[in-house]
Tab-separated table of C-alpha atoms and ligand atoms in Angstrom:
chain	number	residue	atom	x	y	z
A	204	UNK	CA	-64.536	-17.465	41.057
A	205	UNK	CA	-62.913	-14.141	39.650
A	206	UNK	CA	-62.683	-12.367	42.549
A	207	UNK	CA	-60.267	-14.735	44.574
A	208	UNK	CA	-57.992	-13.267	42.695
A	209	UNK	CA	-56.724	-11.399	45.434
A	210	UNK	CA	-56.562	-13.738	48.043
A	211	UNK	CA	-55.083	-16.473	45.558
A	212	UNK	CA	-52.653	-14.054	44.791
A	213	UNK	CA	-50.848	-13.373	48.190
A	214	UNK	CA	-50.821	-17.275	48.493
A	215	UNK	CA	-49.196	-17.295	45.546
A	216	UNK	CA	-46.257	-15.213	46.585
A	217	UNK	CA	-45.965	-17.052	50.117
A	218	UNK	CA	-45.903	-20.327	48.278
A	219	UNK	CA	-44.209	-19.739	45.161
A	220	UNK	CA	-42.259	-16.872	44.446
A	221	UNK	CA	-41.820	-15.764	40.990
A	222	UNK	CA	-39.338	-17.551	38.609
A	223	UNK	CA	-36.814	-15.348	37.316
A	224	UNK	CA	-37.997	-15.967	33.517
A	225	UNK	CA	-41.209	-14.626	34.190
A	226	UNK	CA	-40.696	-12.110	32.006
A	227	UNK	CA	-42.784	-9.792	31.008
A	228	UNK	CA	-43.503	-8.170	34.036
A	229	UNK	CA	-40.099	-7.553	35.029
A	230	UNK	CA	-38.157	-4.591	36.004
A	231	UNK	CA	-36.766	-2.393	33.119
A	232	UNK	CA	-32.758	-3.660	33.381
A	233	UNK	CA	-34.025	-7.314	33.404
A	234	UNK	CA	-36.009	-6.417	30.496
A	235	UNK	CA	-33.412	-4.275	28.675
A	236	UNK	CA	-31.365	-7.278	29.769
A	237	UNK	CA	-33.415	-10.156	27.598
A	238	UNK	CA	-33.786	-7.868	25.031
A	239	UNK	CA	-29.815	-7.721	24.865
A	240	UNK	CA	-29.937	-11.302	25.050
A	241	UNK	CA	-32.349	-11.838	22.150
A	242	UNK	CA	-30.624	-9.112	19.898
A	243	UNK	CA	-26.996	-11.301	20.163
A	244	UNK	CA	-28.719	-14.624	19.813
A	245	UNK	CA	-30.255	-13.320	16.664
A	246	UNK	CA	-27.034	-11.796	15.341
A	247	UNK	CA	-25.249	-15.065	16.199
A	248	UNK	CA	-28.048	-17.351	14.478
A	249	UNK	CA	-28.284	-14.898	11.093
A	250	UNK	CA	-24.625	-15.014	10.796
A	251	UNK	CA	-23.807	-18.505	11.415
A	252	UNK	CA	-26.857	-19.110	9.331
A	253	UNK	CA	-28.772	-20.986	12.117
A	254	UNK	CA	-32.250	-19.197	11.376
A	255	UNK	CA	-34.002	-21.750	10.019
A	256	UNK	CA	-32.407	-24.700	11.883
A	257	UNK	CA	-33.290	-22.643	15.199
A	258	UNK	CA	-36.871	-21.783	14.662
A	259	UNK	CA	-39.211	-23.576	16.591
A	260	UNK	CA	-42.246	-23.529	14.355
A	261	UNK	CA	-42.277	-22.968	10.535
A	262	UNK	CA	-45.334	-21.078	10.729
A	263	UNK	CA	-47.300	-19.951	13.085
A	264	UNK	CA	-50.496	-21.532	12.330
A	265	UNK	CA	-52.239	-24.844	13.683
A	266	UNK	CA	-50.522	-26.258	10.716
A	267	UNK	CA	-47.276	-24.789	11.744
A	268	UNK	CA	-47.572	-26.037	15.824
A	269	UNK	CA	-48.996	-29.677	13.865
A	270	UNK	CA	-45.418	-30.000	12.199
A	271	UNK	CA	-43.964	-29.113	15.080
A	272	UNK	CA	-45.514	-32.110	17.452
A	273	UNK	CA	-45.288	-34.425	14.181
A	274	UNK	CA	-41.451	-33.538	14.192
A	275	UNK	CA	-40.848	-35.436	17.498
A	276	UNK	CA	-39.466	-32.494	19.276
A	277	UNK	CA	-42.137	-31.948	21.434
A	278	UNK	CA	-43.046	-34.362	24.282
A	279	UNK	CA	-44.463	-32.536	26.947
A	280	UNK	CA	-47.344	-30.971	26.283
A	281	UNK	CA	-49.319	-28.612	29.186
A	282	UNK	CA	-52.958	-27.918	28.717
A	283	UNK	CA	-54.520	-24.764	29.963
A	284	UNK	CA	-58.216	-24.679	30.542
A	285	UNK	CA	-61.416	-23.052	31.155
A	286	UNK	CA	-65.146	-22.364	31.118
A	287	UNK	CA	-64.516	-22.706	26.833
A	288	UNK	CA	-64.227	-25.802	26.797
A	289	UNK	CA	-67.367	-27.406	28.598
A	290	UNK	CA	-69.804	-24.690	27.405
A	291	UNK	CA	-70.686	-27.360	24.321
A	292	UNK	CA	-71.409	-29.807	27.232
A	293	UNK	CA	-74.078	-27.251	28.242
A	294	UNK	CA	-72.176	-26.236	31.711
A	295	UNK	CA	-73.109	-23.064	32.214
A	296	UNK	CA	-69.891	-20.777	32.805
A	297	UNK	CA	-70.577	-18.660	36.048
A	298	UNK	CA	-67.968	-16.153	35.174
A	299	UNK	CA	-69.684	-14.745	31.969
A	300	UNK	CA	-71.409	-11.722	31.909
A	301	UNK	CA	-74.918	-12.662	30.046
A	302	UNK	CA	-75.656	-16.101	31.776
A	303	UNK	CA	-77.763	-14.052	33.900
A	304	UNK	CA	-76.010	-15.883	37.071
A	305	UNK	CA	-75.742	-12.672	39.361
A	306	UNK	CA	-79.098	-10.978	38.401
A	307	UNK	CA	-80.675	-14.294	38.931
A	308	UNK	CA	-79.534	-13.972	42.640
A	309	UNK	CA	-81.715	-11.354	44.246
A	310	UNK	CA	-84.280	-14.030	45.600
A	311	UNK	CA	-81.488	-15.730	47.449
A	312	UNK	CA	-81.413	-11.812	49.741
A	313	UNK	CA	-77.497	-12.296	49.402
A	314	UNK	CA	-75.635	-8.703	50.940
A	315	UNK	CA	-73.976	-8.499	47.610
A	316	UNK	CA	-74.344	-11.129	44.973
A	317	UNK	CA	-70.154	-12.537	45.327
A	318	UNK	CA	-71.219	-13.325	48.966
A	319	UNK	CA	-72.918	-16.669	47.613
A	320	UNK	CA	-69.208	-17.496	46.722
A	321	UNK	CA	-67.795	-16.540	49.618
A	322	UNK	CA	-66.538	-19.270	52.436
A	323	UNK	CA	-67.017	-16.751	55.404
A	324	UNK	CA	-70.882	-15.997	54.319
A	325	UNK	CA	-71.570	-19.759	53.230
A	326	UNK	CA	-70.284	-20.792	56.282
A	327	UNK	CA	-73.230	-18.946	58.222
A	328	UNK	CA	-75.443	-18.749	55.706
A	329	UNK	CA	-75.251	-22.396	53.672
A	330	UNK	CA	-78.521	-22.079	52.034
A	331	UNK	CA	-78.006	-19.911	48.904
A	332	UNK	CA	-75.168	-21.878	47.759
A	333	UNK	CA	-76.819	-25.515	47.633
A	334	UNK	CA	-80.464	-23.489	45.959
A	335	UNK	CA	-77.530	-22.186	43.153
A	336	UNK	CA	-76.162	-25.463	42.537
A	337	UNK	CA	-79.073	-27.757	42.626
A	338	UNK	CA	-80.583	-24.720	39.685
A	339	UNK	CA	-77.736	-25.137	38.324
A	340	UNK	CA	-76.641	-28.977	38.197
A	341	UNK	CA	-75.610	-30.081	35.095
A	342	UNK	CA	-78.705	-32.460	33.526
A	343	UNK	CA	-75.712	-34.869	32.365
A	344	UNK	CA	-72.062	-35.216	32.274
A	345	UNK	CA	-70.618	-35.559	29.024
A	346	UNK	CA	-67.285	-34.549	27.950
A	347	UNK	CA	-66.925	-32.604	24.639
A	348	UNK	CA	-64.726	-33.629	21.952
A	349	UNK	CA	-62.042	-31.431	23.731
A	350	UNK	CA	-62.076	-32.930	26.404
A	351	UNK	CA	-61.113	-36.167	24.432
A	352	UNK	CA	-58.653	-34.244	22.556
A	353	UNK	CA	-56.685	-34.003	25.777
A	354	UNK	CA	-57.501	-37.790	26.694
A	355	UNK	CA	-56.150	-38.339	23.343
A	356	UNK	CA	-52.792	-36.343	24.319
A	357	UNK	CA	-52.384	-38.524	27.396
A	358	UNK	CA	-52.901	-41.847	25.798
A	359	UNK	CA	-50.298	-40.618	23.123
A	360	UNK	CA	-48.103	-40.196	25.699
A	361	UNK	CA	-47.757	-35.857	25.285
A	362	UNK	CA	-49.371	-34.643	28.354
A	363	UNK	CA	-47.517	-33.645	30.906
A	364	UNK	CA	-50.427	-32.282	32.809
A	365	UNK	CA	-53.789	-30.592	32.706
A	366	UNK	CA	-54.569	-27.493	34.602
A	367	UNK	CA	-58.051	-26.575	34.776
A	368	UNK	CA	-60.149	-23.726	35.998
A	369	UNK	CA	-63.008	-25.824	35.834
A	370	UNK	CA	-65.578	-27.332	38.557
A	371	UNK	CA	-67.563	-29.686	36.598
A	372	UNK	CA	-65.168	-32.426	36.950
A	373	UNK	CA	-65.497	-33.631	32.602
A	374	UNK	CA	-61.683	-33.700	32.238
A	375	UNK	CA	-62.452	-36.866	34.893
A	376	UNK	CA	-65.415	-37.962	33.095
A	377	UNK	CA	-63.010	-38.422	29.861
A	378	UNK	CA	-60.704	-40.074	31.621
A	379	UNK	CA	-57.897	-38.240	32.814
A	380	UNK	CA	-56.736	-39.225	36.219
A	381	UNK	CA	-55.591	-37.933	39.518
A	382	UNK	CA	-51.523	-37.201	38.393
A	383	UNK	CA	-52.624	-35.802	35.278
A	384	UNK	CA	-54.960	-33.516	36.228
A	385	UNK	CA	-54.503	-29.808	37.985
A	386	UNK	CA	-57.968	-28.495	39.105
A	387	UNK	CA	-56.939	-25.107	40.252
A	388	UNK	CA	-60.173	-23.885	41.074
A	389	UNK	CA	-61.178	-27.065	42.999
A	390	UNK	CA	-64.035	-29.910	41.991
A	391	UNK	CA	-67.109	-30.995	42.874
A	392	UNK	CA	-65.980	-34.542	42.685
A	393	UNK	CA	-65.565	-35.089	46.050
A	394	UNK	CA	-66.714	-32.861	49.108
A	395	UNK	CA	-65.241	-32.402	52.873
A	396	UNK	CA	-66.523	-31.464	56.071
A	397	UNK	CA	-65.853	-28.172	56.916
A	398	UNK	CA	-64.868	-29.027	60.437
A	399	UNK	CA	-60.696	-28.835	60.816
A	400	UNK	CA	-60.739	-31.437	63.343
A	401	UNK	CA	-62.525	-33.686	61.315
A	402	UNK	CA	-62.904	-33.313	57.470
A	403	UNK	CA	-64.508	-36.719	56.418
A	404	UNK	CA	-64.921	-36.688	52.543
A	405	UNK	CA	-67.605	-37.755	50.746
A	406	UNK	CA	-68.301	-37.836	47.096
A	407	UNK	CA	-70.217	-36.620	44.293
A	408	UNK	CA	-73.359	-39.158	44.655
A	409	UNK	CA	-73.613	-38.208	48.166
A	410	UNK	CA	-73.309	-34.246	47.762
A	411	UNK	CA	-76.016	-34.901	44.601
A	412	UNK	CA	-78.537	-36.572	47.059
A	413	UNK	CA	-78.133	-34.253	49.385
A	414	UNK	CA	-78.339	-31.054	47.193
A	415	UNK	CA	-81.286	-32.877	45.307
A	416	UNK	CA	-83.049	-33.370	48.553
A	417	UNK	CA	-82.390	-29.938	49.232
A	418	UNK	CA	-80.944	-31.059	52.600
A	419	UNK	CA	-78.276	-28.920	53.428
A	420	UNK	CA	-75.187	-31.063	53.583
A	421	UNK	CA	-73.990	-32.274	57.276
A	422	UNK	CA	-71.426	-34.577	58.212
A	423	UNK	CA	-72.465	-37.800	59.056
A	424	UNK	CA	-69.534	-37.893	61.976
A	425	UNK	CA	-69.985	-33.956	63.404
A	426	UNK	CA	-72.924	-32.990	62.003
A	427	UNK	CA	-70.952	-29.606	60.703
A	428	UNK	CA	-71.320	-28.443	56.889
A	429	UNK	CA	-70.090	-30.384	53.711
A	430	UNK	CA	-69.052	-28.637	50.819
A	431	UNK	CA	-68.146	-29.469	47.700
A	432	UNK	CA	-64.091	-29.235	47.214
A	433	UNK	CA	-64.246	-26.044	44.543
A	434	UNK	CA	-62.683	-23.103	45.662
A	435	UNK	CA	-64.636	-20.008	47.460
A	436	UNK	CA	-63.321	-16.796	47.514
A	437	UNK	CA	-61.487	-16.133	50.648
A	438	UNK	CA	-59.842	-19.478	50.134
A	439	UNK	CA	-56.310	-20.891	48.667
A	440	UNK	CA	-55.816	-22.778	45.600
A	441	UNK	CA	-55.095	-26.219	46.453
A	442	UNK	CA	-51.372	-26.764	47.322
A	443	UNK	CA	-51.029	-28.889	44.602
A	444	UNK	CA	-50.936	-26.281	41.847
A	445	UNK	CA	-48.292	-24.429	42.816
A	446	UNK	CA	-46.126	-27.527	43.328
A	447	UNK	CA	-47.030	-28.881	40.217
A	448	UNK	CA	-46.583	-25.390	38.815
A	449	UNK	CA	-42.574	-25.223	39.025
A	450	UNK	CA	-42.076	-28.669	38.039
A	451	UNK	CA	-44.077	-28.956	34.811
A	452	UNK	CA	-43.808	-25.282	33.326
A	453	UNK	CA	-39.428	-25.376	32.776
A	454	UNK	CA	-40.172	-28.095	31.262
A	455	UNK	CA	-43.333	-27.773	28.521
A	456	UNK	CA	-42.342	-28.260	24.800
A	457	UNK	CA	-46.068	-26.749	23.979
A	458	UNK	CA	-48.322	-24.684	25.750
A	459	UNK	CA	-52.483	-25.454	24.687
A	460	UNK	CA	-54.743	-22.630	25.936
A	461	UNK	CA	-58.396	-23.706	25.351
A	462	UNK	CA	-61.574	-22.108	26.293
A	463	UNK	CA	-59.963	-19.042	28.884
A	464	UNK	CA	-59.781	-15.574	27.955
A	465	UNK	CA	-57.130	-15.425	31.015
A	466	UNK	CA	-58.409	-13.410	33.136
A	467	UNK	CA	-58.515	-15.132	36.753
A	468	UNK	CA	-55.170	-14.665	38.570
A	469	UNK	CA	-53.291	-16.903	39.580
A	470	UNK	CA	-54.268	-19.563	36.831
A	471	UNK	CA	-53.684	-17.008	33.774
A	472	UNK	CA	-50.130	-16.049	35.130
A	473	UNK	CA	-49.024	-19.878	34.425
A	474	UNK	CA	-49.147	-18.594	30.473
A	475	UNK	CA	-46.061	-16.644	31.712
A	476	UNK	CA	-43.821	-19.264	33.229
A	477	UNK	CA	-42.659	-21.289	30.094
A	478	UNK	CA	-39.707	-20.808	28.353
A	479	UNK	CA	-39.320	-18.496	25.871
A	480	UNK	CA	-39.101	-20.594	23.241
A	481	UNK	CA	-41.891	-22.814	24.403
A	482	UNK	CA	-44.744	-22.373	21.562
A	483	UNK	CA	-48.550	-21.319	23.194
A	484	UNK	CA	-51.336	-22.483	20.937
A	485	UNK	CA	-54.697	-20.566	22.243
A	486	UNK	CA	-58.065	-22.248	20.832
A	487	UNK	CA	-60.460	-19.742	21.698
A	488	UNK	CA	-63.627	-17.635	20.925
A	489	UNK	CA	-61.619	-14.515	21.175
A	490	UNK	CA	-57.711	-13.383	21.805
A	491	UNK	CA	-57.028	-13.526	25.218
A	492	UNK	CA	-55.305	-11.984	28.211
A	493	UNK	CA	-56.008	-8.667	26.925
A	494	UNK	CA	-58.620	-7.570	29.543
A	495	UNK	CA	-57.328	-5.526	32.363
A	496	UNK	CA	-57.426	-7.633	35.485
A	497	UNK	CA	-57.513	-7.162	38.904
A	498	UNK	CA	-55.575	-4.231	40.236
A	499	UNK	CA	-53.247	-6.343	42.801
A	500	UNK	CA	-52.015	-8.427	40.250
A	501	UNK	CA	-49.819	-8.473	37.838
A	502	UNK	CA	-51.181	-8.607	34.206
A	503	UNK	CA	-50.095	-11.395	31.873
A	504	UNK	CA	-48.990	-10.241	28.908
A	505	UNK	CA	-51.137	-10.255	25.994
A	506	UNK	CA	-52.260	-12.974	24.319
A	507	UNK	CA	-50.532	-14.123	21.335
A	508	UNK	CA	-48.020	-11.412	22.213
A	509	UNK	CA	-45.333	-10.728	19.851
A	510	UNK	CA	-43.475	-13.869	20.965
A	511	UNK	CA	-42.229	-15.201	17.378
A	512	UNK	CA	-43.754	-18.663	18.837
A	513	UNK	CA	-47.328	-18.063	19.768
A	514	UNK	CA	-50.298	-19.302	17.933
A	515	UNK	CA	-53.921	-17.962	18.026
A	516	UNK	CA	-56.731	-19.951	16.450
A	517	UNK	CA	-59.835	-18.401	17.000
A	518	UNK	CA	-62.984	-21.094	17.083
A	519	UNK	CA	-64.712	-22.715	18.882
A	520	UNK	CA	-62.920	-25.452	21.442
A	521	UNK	CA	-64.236	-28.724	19.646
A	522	UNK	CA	-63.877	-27.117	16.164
A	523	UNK	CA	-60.612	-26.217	16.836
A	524	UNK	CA	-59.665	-29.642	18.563
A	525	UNK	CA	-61.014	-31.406	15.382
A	526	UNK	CA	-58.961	-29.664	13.012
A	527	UNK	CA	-55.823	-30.154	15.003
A	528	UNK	CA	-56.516	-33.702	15.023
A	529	UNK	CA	-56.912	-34.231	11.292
A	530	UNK	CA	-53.943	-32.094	10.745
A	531	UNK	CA	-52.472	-34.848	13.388
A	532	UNK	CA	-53.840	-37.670	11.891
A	533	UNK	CA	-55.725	-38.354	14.529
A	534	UNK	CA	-59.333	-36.914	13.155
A	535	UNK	CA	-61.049	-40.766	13.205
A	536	UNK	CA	-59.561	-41.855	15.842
A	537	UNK	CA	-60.690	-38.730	17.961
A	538	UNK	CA	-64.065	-39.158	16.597
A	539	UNK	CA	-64.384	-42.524	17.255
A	540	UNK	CA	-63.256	-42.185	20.682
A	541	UNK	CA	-65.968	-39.370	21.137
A	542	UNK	CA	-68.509	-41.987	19.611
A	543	UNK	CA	-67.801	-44.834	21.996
A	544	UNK	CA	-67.267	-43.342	25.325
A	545	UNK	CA	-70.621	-41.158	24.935
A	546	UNK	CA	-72.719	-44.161	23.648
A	547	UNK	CA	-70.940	-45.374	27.509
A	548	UNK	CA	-72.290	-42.276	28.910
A	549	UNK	CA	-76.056	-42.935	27.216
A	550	UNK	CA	-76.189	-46.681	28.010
A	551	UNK	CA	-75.372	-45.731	31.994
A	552	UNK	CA	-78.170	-43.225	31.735
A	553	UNK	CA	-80.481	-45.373	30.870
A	554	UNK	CA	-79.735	-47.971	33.135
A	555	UNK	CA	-80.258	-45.405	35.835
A	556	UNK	CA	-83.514	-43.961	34.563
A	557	UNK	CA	-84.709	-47.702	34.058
A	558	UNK	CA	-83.707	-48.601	37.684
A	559	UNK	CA	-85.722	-45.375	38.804
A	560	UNK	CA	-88.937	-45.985	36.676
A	561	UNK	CA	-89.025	-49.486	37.986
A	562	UNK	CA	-88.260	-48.421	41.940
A	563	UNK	CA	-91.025	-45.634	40.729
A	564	UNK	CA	-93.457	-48.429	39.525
A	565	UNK	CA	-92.757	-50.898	42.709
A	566	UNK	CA	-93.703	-47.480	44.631
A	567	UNK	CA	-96.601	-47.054	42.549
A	568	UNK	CA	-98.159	-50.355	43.163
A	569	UNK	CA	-97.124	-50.246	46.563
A	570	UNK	CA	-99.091	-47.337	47.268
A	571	UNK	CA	-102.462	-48.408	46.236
A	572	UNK	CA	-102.354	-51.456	48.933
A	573	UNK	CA	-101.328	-49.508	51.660
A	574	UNK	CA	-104.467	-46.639	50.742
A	575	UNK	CA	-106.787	-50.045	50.888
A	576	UNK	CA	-105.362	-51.120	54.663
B	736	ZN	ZN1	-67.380	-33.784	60.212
């Protein structure tokens, strides 16, 4: 949801004002300042001969960030993520120009085509919404091998946290849990009525029914709308991120960027708020963060910037996962994981689909007596 950007934003400075160390947008002294800083470190380091002892990373490849978690000197570990890393699942990313999402609108009669994400025009006008998300309901929900990669981390005992931009709830799916999981952008794991004075939840079975049955959701209690807990525009991030935010981000030995190009404020600011000598590992199609953004924010800086610790490998999310494992030595275990929990996934579904064929038949031999009565 792009374009809450600029509500996000103001929420952002209300809730959590910047951090002094978030550098690289800051005034010219400050700047002049760290650059002072840097300059004496450096001469002290060289001439006491500290270089090498100093440097985080020996080289600043996945090779080089490998060593670096192998070493033991890195124990909290902060995953950034986005769109990238469920497209293998087949979630369609509703950001990206090309998936057709916003031409694909005009038989919904939408004002403008943002207005289906939009919690002033959904609230009036529920309809286009629940059409959009029963076309576009994921078939199945399988986690990719990057999404065990990060289960992986946690079991290890590296993550500190997980901040997603993403909706489609996977991260839970793999097994990451409440604490460990950031989903700045909202989920559609659970749902809420819209009414203040009441706000019953409901969850994900319930909101499929419905949006299968194309019933528009109402509360069982009020009878007023339910929607799905993901973020419109015109609407805060959940309290919980920025919270989370200041805790976990002084505090990151390693920064993993996977499948975002950065460009949705206030999430892609977070790449901003570690320290500087916190290393940022980006698996990505691209480089990121380069893209001008919106106009009322301020711009990250460029991703990998000419920090001496930042990393860029340039692949796909699960190719890039799976090489960072076996340079881990983790590579079978990942892949075994991957193997198990999605045979899990398969077994499920086809419990379901025999429960449904079988409720189908008993309907099917139903029907015949009741046509003879
Ligand atoms: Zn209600």
């Amino acid at each position: 949801m792009s374009d809450a950007s600029e509500h996000l934003t103001e929420e952002e400075e209300v809730i959590a004002p910047e951090p002094e160390d978030q550098s690289d947008d800051s005034s010219g002294d400050e700047a002049a300042g760290d650059t002072e800083m840097d300059f004496l470190r450096n001469l002290f380091s060289s001439s006491l001969g500290l270089g090498s002892a100093d440097k985080v990373l020996d080289e600043l490849t996945l090779e080089g960030v490998a060593e670096y978690i192998k070493s033991g000197k890195c124990e909290n570990i902060i995953c950034m993520v986005g769109a990238g890393i469920s497209t293998s699942a087949g979630i369609p990313d509703f950001r990206s120009p090309g998936t057709g999402l916003y031409a694909n609108l005009q038989k919904y009669k939408l004002p403008y085509p943002e207005a289906i994400f939009q919690i002033d025009y959904f609230k009036k006008h529920p309809e286009p919404f629940f059409a959009l998300a029963k076309e576009l309901y994921p078939g199945q929900f399988k986690p990719t091998l990057c999404h065990y990669f990060i289960k992986l981390l946690k079991d290890k005992g590296y993550l500190r946290r997980c901040y997603t931009q993403n909706i489609d709830t996977l991260e839970r799916v793999a097994g990451l849990e409440g604490d460990d999981l950031i989903e700045a952008h909202g989920t559609f794991y659970t749902s809420h009525c819209v009414s203040f004075s009441c706000r019953q939840k409901y969850n994900l079975d319930w909101m499929r029914d419905k949006i299968f049955s194309e019933d528009i959701p109402r509360c069982d209690k009020c009878k007023s709308l339910v929607k799905p807990d993901i973020v419109f525009f015109g609407e805060s991030l959940p309290v919980r991120f920025f919270t989370s935010m200041k805790m976990d981000f002084p505090r990151c030995d390693l920064l993993l960027i996977m499948g975002t190009s950065l460009q949705v404020q206030p999430f892609a600011g977070l790449v901003g708020r570690v320290s500087k000598s916190c290393p940022r590992l980006l698996i990505n199609m691209e480089k990121a963060g380069q893209v001008s953004l919106h106009p009322n924010t301020k711009s990250p800086p460029p991703f990998p910037s000419v920090r001496d610790v930042d990393v860029a490998h340039i692949s796909t999310c699960d190719d890039g996962c799976l090489a960072f494992a076996e340079l881990l030595g983790w590579k079978a275990e990942l892949e075994e994981l991957v193997k198990q929990e999605h045979a899990k996934i398969d077994s499920l579904a086809e419990q379901e689909k025999a429960g449904e064929s079988e409720g189908a038949a008993a309907e099917g031999s139903a029907a015949p007596e009741q046509e003879k009565e």
